[in-house]
mmCIF file of C-alpha atoms in Angstrom:
data_model
loop_
_atom_site.group_PDB
_atom_site.id
_atom_site.type_symbol
_atom_site.label_atom_id
_atom_site.label_comp_id
_atom_site.label_asym_id
_atom_site.label_seq_id
_atom_site.Cartn_x
_atom_site.Cartn_y
_atom_site.Cartn_z
ATOM 1 C CA MET A 1 -2.135 -7.832 2.271
ATOM 2 C CA ASN A 2 -4.317 -6.725 -0.750
ATOM 3 C CA VAL A 3 -2.965 -3.400 -1.815
ATOM 4 C CA VAL A 4 -5.453 -3.019 -4.637
ATOM 5 C CA SER A 5 -8.850 -4.629 -4.803
ATOM 6 C CA VAL A 6 -11.219 -4.451 -7.790
ATOM 7 C CA LEU A 7 -14.738 -5.958 -7.067
ATOM 8 C CA ASP A 8 -17.323 -6.478 -9.848
ATOM 9 C CA CYS A 9 -16.284 -3.301 -11.782
ATOM 10 C CA SER A 10 -17.727 -2.215 -14.963
ATOM 11 C CA LYS A 11 -17.037 0.792 -17.076
ATOM 12 C CA SER A 12 -19.084 2.292 -19.910
ATOM 13 C CA PHE A 13 -18.334 5.369 -22.081
ATOM 14 C CA GLY A 14 -21.177 7.372 -23.380
ATOM 15 C CA HIS A 15 -24.815 7.298 -22.495
ATOM 16 C CA GLY A 16 -27.933 5.560 -23.787
ATOM 17 C CA PRO A 17 -28.102 3.368 -26.868
ATOM 18 C CA ASN A 18 -24.667 4.825 -28.045
ATOM 19 C CA ALA A 19 -22.886 3.832 -24.797
ATOM 20 C CA THR A 20 -19.945 1.508 -25.105
ATOM 21 C CA LEU A 21 -19.253 -1.078 -22.421
ATOM 22 C CA ALA A 22 -15.486 -1.120 -21.968
ATOM 23 C CA LEU A 23 -15.290 -3.559 -18.912
ATOM 24 C CA SER A 24 -17.797 -5.841 -17.454
ATOM 25 C CA GLY A 25 -17.745 -7.432 -14.042
ATOM 26 C CA VAL A 26 -14.001 -7.395 -13.364
ATOM 27 C CA ASP A 27 -12.539 -8.767 -10.090
ATOM 28 C CA MET A 28 -8.874 -8.435 -9.387
ATOM 29 C CA GLU A 29 -6.645 -8.308 -6.214
ATOM 30 C CA VAL A 30 -2.970 -7.294 -6.128
ATOM 31 C CA VAL A 31 -1.012 -8.060 -3.115
ATOM 32 C CA ASP A 32 1.861 -6.059 -1.481
ATOM 33 C CA GLY A 33 5.063 -6.363 -3.346
ATOM 34 C CA GLU A 34 3.523 -7.960 -6.466
ATOM 35 C CA LEU A 35 4.092 -7.327 -10.163
ATOM 36 C CA MET A 36 0.779 -7.990 -11.672
ATOM 37 C CA VAL A 37 0.648 -7.854 -15.667
ATOM 38 C CA LEU A 38 -2.559 -7.185 -17.439
ATOM 39 C CA LEU A 39 -2.291 -9.042 -20.765
ATOM 40 C CA GLY A 40 -4.776 -9.186 -23.609
ATOM 41 C CA PRO A 41 -5.368 -8.033 -27.214
ATOM 42 C CA SER A 42 -6.125 -4.482 -28.230
ATOM 43 C CA GLY A 43 -9.570 -3.340 -26.979
ATOM 44 C CA CYS A 44 -9.798 -5.585 -24.090
ATOM 45 C CA GLY A 45 -9.818 -2.745 -21.508
ATOM 46 C CA LYS A 46 -6.323 -3.102 -20.010
ATOM 47 C CA SER A 47 -5.633 0.727 -20.023
ATOM 48 C CA THR A 48 -9.191 1.383 -18.930
ATOM 49 C CA LEU A 49 -8.666 -0.885 -15.840
ATOM 50 C CA LEU A 50 -5.524 0.745 -15.117
ATOM 51 C CA ARG A 51 -6.972 4.271 -15.224
ATOM 52 C CA LEU A 52 -9.825 3.063 -12.807
ATOM 53 C CA VAL A 53 -7.070 1.979 -10.475
ATOM 54 C CA SER A 54 -5.215 5.183 -10.778
ATOM 55 C CA GLY A 55 -8.378 7.210 -10.090
ATOM 56 C CA LEU A 56 -8.260 8.998 -13.365
ATOM 57 C CA GLU A 57 -11.573 7.296 -14.335
ATOM 58 C CA THR A 58 -14.616 6.233 -12.161
ATOM 59 C CA ALA A 59 -16.112 2.907 -12.467
ATOM 60 C CA SER A 60 -19.697 2.694 -13.695
ATOM 61 C CA SER A 61 -20.540 0.135 -11.145
ATOM 62 C CA GLY A 62 -18.644 -1.903 -8.577
ATOM 63 C CA SER A 63 -15.967 -0.814 -6.134
ATOM 64 C CA LEU A 64 -12.296 -0.293 -5.797
ATOM 65 C CA THR A 65 -10.112 -0.080 -2.728
ATOM 66 C CA LEU A 66 -6.559 1.023 -2.322
ATOM 67 C CA LEU A 67 -4.618 0.312 0.763
ATOM 68 C CA GLY A 68 -7.843 -0.780 2.382
ATOM 69 C CA GLU A 69 -9.741 2.497 1.676
ATOM 70 C CA PRO A 70 -12.362 3.090 -1.052
ATOM 71 C CA LEU A 71 -10.679 4.700 -4.058
ATOM 72 C CA ASP A 72 -12.669 7.857 -5.178
ATOM 73 C CA GLY A 73 -10.146 9.920 -7.279
ATOM 74 C CA PRO A 74 -6.326 10.219 -7.925
ATOM 75 C CA HIS A 75 -4.332 9.117 -4.863
ATOM 76 C CA PRO A 76 -0.993 10.380 -3.746
ATOM 77 C CA GLU A 77 0.386 6.777 -3.075
ATOM 78 C CA VAL A 78 -0.135 5.902 -6.763
ATOM 79 C CA GLY A 79 2.402 6.755 -9.555
ATOM 80 C CA MET A 80 1.794 6.149 -13.371
ATOM 81 C CA ILE A 81 4.016 5.952 -16.231
ATOM 82 C CA PHE A 82 2.717 6.170 -19.769
ATOM 83 C CA GLN A 83 3.913 4.745 -23.139
ATOM 84 C CA THR A 84 4.609 8.274 -24.448
ATOM 85 C CA TYR A 85 7.439 10.228 -22.952
ATOM 86 C CA THR A 86 6.101 12.713 -20.448
ATOM 87 C CA SER A 87 9.028 14.726 -19.325
ATOM 88 C CA PHE A 88 8.851 18.432 -19.528
ATOM 89 C CA PRO A 89 11.328 19.340 -22.450
ATOM 90 C CA TRP A 90 12.402 22.766 -20.994
ATOM 91 C CA LEU A 91 13.466 21.356 -17.649
ATOM 92 C CA THR A 92 16.681 19.534 -16.959
ATOM 93 C CA ILE A 93 16.632 15.811 -16.021
ATOM 94 C CA GLU A 94 17.179 16.619 -12.354
ATOM 95 C CA ASP A 95 14.292 19.160 -12.362
ATOM 96 C CA ASN A 96 12.023 16.700 -14.039
ATOM 97 C CA VAL A 97 12.804 13.957 -11.484
ATOM 98 C CA GLY A 98 12.367 16.372 -8.659
ATOM 99 C CA PHE A 99 9.304 18.105 -10.071
ATOM 100 C CA GLY A 100 6.752 16.249 -7.936
ATOM 101 C CA LEU A 101 8.599 16.871 -4.650
ATOM 102 C CA LYS A 102 8.975 20.625 -5.640
ATOM 103 C CA LEU A 103 5.250 20.862 -6.014
ATOM 104 C CA ARG A 104 4.768 19.244 -2.583
ATOM 105 C CA GLY A 105 6.939 22.105 -1.022
ATOM 106 C CA VAL A 106 9.945 20.206 -0.391
ATOM 107 C CA PRO A 107 12.942 22.363 0.134
ATOM 108 C CA THR A 108 15.210 22.840 -2.787
ATOM 109 C CA GLN A 109 18.269 21.287 -1.231
ATOM 110 C CA GLU A 110 16.147 18.164 -0.216
ATOM 111 C CA TRP A 111 14.395 17.605 -3.663
ATOM 112 C CA LYS A 112 17.615 18.006 -5.531
ATOM 113 C CA GLN A 113 19.284 15.411 -3.281
ATOM 114 C CA SER A 114 16.561 12.973 -3.687
ATOM 115 C CA ALA A 115 16.577 13.398 -7.465
ATOM 116 C CA THR A 116 20.201 12.909 -7.669
ATOM 117 C CA GLU A 117 19.992 9.767 -5.535
ATOM 118 C CA MET A 118 17.285 8.376 -7.706
ATOM 119 C CA LEU A 119 19.101 9.188 -10.966
ATOM 120 C CA GLU A 120 22.069 7.374 -9.503
ATOM 121 C CA LYS A 121 19.863 4.322 -8.870
ATOM 122 C CA VAL A 122 18.557 4.376 -12.501
ATOM 123 C CA GLY A 123 22.065 5.066 -13.858
ATOM 124 C CA LEU A 124 21.611 8.496 -15.088
ATOM 125 C CA LYS A 125 23.329 10.667 -12.578
ATOM 126 C CA GLU A 126 25.817 11.986 -15.045
ATOM 127 C CA PHE A 127 22.869 13.251 -17.127
ATOM 128 C CA LYS A 128 21.088 15.294 -14.530
ATOM 129 C CA SER A 129 22.055 18.519 -16.243
ATOM 130 C CA SER A 130 20.938 17.391 -19.649
ATOM 131 C CA TYR A 131 17.413 17.898 -21.336
ATOM 132 C CA PRO A 132 15.060 15.168 -22.356
ATOM 133 C CA GLY A 133 15.491 15.794 -26.100
ATOM 134 C CA GLN A 134 19.150 14.936 -25.517
ATOM 135 C CA LEU A 135 18.426 11.384 -24.243
ATOM 136 C CA SER A 136 17.430 8.230 -26.050
ATOM 137 C CA GLY A 137 13.967 6.658 -25.691
ATOM 138 C CA GLY A 138 15.037 4.207 -23.164
ATOM 139 C CA MET A 139 16.917 6.829 -20.944
ATOM 140 C CA GLN A 140 13.726 8.886 -21.334
ATOM 141 C CA GLN A 141 11.695 6.076 -19.704
ATOM 142 C CA ARG A 142 14.327 5.642 -17.016
ATOM 143 C CA VAL A 143 13.765 9.320 -16.193
ATOM 144 C CA ALA A 144 9.873 8.593 -16.045
ATOM 145 C CA ILE A 145 10.524 5.793 -13.581
ATOM 146 C CA ALA A 146 13.001 7.813 -11.544
ATOM 147 C CA ARG A 147 10.424 10.691 -11.208
ATOM 148 C CA ALA A 148 7.771 8.257 -10.095
ATOM 149 C CA LEU A 149 9.969 6.475 -7.636
ATOM 150 C CA THR A 150 11.188 9.774 -6.181
ATOM 151 C CA MET A 151 7.550 10.400 -4.824
ATOM 152 C CA SER A 152 7.799 6.947 -2.987
ATOM 153 C CA PRO A 153 4.395 5.559 -4.220
ATOM 154 C CA LYS A 154 2.984 2.573 -2.739
ATOM 155 C CA VAL A 155 1.591 1.429 -6.164
ATOM 156 C CA LEU A 156 3.209 2.021 -9.586
ATOM 157 C CA LEU A 157 0.951 1.775 -12.627
ATOM 158 C CA MET A 158 2.709 1.292 -16.092
ATOM 159 C CA ASP A 159 0.669 1.491 -19.340
ATOM 160 C CA GLU A 160 2.901 -0.208 -21.933
ATOM 161 C CA PRO A 161 5.829 1.826 -20.959
ATOM 162 C CA PHE A 162 8.196 0.104 -23.244
ATOM 163 C CA GLY A 163 5.875 -0.288 -26.399
ATOM 164 C CA ALA A 164 7.539 2.608 -28.475
ATOM 165 C CA LEU A 165 11.076 1.213 -27.834
ATOM 166 C CA ASP A 166 13.285 -0.695 -30.296
ATOM 167 C CA ALA A 167 13.620 -4.501 -29.529
ATOM 168 C CA LEU A 168 17.080 -4.394 -27.887
ATOM 169 C CA THR A 169 16.289 -1.271 -25.663
ATOM 170 C CA ARG A 170 12.981 -2.902 -24.725
ATOM 171 C CA VAL A 171 14.808 -5.900 -23.341
ATOM 172 C CA GLU A 172 17.248 -3.686 -21.494
ATOM 173 C CA MET A 173 14.362 -1.700 -19.826
ATOM 174 C CA GLN A 174 12.645 -4.980 -18.841
ATOM 175 C CA LEU A 175 15.814 -6.312 -17.092
ATOM 176 C CA PHE A 176 16.067 -2.820 -15.592
ATOM 177 C CA LEU A 177 12.592 -2.890 -14.168
ATOM 178 C CA LEU A 178 13.224 -6.424 -12.798
ATOM 179 C CA ASP A 179 16.186 -5.105 -11.029
ATOM 180 C CA ILE A 180 14.384 -1.989 -9.598
ATOM 181 C CA CYS A 181 11.505 -4.283 -8.464
ATOM 182 C CA GLN A 182 13.855 -6.415 -6.525
ATOM 183 C CA ARG A 183 15.613 -3.488 -4.888
ATOM 184 C CA GLU A 184 12.465 -1.255 -4.222
ATOM 185 C CA LYS A 185 10.051 -4.132 -3.296
ATOM 186 C CA MET A 186 7.268 -2.147 -5.086
ATOM 187 C CA THR A 187 3.732 -3.074 -6.072
ATOM 188 C CA ILE A 188 3.392 -2.767 -9.789
ATOM 189 C CA ILE A 189 0.455 -3.203 -12.313
ATOM 190 C CA PHE A 190 1.922 -3.307 -15.709
ATOM 191 C CA VAL A 191 -0.160 -3.382 -18.997
ATOM 192 C CA THR A 192 1.160 -5.144 -22.078
ATOM 193 C CA HIS A 193 -0.092 -7.117 -25.082
ATOM 194 C CA ASP A 194 3.300 -8.813 -25.318
ATOM 195 C CA ILE A 195 3.363 -12.405 -24.020
ATOM 196 C CA ASP A 196 7.102 -12.773 -23.473
ATOM 197 C CA GLU A 197 7.205 -9.381 -21.679
ATOM 198 C CA ALA A 198 4.365 -10.441 -19.470
ATOM 199 C CA ILE A 199 6.072 -13.799 -18.660
ATOM 200 C CA LEU A 200 9.532 -12.089 -18.036
ATOM 201 C CA LEU A 201 8.159 -9.543 -15.681
ATOM 202 C CA ALA A 202 5.034 -10.899 -13.787
ATOM 203 C CA ASP A 203 4.550 -12.659 -10.610
ATOM 204 C CA ARG A 204 0.889 -13.113 -11.891
ATOM 205 C CA ILE A 205 -0.788 -12.475 -15.118
ATOM 206 C CA THR A 206 -4.353 -11.307 -15.540
ATOM 207 C CA ILE A 207 -5.782 -12.202 -19.043
ATOM 208 C CA LEU A 208 -8.577 -9.914 -20.194
ATOM 209 C CA SER A 209 -10.999 -10.905 -22.935
ATOM 210 C CA PRO A 210 -12.281 -8.166 -25.437
ATOM 211 C CA HIS A 211 -15.611 -6.536 -26.048
ATOM 212 C CA PRO A 212 -16.280 -6.009 -23.299
ATOM 213 C CA GLY A 213 -13.261 -6.606 -21.165
ATOM 214 C CA ARG A 214 -13.608 -9.329 -18.541
ATOM 215 C CA VAL A 215 -11.176 -11.302 -16.576
ATOM 216 C CA PHE A 216 -10.559 -14.590 -18.700
ATOM 217 C CA ASP A 217 -7.935 -16.179 -16.387
ATOM 218 C CA THR A 218 -5.230 -15.365 -13.784
ATOM 219 C CA VAL A 219 -2.018 -17.216 -14.094
ATOM 220 C CA SER A 220 0.921 -17.373 -11.579
ATOM 221 C CA VAL A 221 4.510 -17.312 -13.041
ATOM 222 C CA GLU A 222 6.703 -19.715 -11.042
ATOM 223 C CA ILE A 223 10.050 -18.813 -12.745
ATOM 224 C CA PRO A 224 12.345 -17.917 -9.913
ATOM 225 C CA HIS A 225 14.030 -14.503 -9.484
ATOM 226 C CA PRO A 226 16.520 -13.046 -10.516
ATOM 227 C CA ARG A 227 15.286 -13.578 -13.965
ATOM 228 C CA ARG A 228 17.411 -13.179 -17.207
ATOM 229 C CA ILE A 229 16.707 -12.920 -20.937
ATOM 230 C CA GLU A 230 18.147 -16.370 -21.253
ATOM 231 C CA ASP A 231 15.043 -17.723 -19.272
ATOM 232 C CA THR A 232 12.911 -16.970 -22.305
ATOM 233 C CA GLU A 233 14.296 -20.349 -23.811
ATOM 234 C CA GLU A 234 13.834 -22.350 -20.656
ATOM 235 C CA PRO A 235 11.206 -25.138 -20.782
ATOM 236 C CA ALA A 236 8.976 -23.486 -18.135
ATOM 237 C CA PHE A 237 8.949 -20.217 -19.931
ATOM 238 C CA VAL A 238 8.261 -21.943 -23.441
ATOM 239 C CA SER A 239 5.485 -23.916 -21.767
ATOM 240 C CA LEU A 240 3.884 -20.894 -20.390
ATOM 241 C CA ARG A 241 4.245 -19.002 -23.663
ATOM 242 C CA HIS A 242 2.360 -21.655 -25.413
ATOM 243 C CA ARG A 243 -0.329 -21.777 -22.627
ATOM 244 C CA LEU A 244 -0.829 -18.085 -22.760
ATOM 245 C CA ARG A 245 -0.872 -17.956 -26.654
ATOM 246 C CA SER A 246 -3.468 -20.764 -26.793
ATOM 247 C CA ALA A 247 -5.690 -19.043 -24.168
ATOM 248 C CA ILE A 248 -5.690 -15.797 -25.999
ATOM 249 C CA PHE A 249 -6.365 -17.336 -29.457
ATOM 250 C CA SER A 250 -9.095 -19.496 -28.154
ATOM 251 C CA MET A 251 -10.599 -16.474 -26.263
ATOM 252 C CA LYS A 252 -10.494 -14.407 -29.432
ATOM 253 C CA ALA A 253 -12.044 -17.108 -31.463
ATOM 254 C CA SER A 254 -15.080 -17.410 -29.066
ATOM 255 C CA ALA A 255 -15.626 -13.679 -28.791
#
């Protein structure tokens, strides 16, 4: 089942001769339970495409459907995680994770229980009374993931969520996300410009070309789960790394 369908979508910013075409004629389908990675160089429209799927931006032409229905704005079944930390610094970790449920009018006892259960899943239960400023960057992104998952979204959108982390923490978070994906069976669209990150995480990779963003290729990742960081040195991983790198360099050279 296609959870997300993007059909011949284009997106322009501005009007008239000064308009900038960010995306042109993009087609993409994401199936239930899939982790789709959007990969490409800066300026290829990865984040713009993600914002179209989130409903935060409207396509200039083309159509998008979510769960079989036309998408015409932000959808309650879609969660989003950004690169920057988005927790409220004046709220405890528990209150941050339960914030969306509280806004929905869920009784206090219920949202607190849900928040605690999700914090346990992401390994932060003992920090529920702490504040965001007391946590490391990786822990803050775990809080963001916990907050999104507490809302039980059908689709989770992640815009370079580990880009600001140091190398070791980034690997830890990649493995953490793989574990969450296997346990929660979620549909995820993940933006990155890091080839190794794309291969490690993805079921499929959509490569976008720049200026304007177009789908250059879609590649299946056949490396079995559960995946480990050691897989990055395996022949299948190395071969796919070379293939993607060559594709991106040739794409940029012809742009």
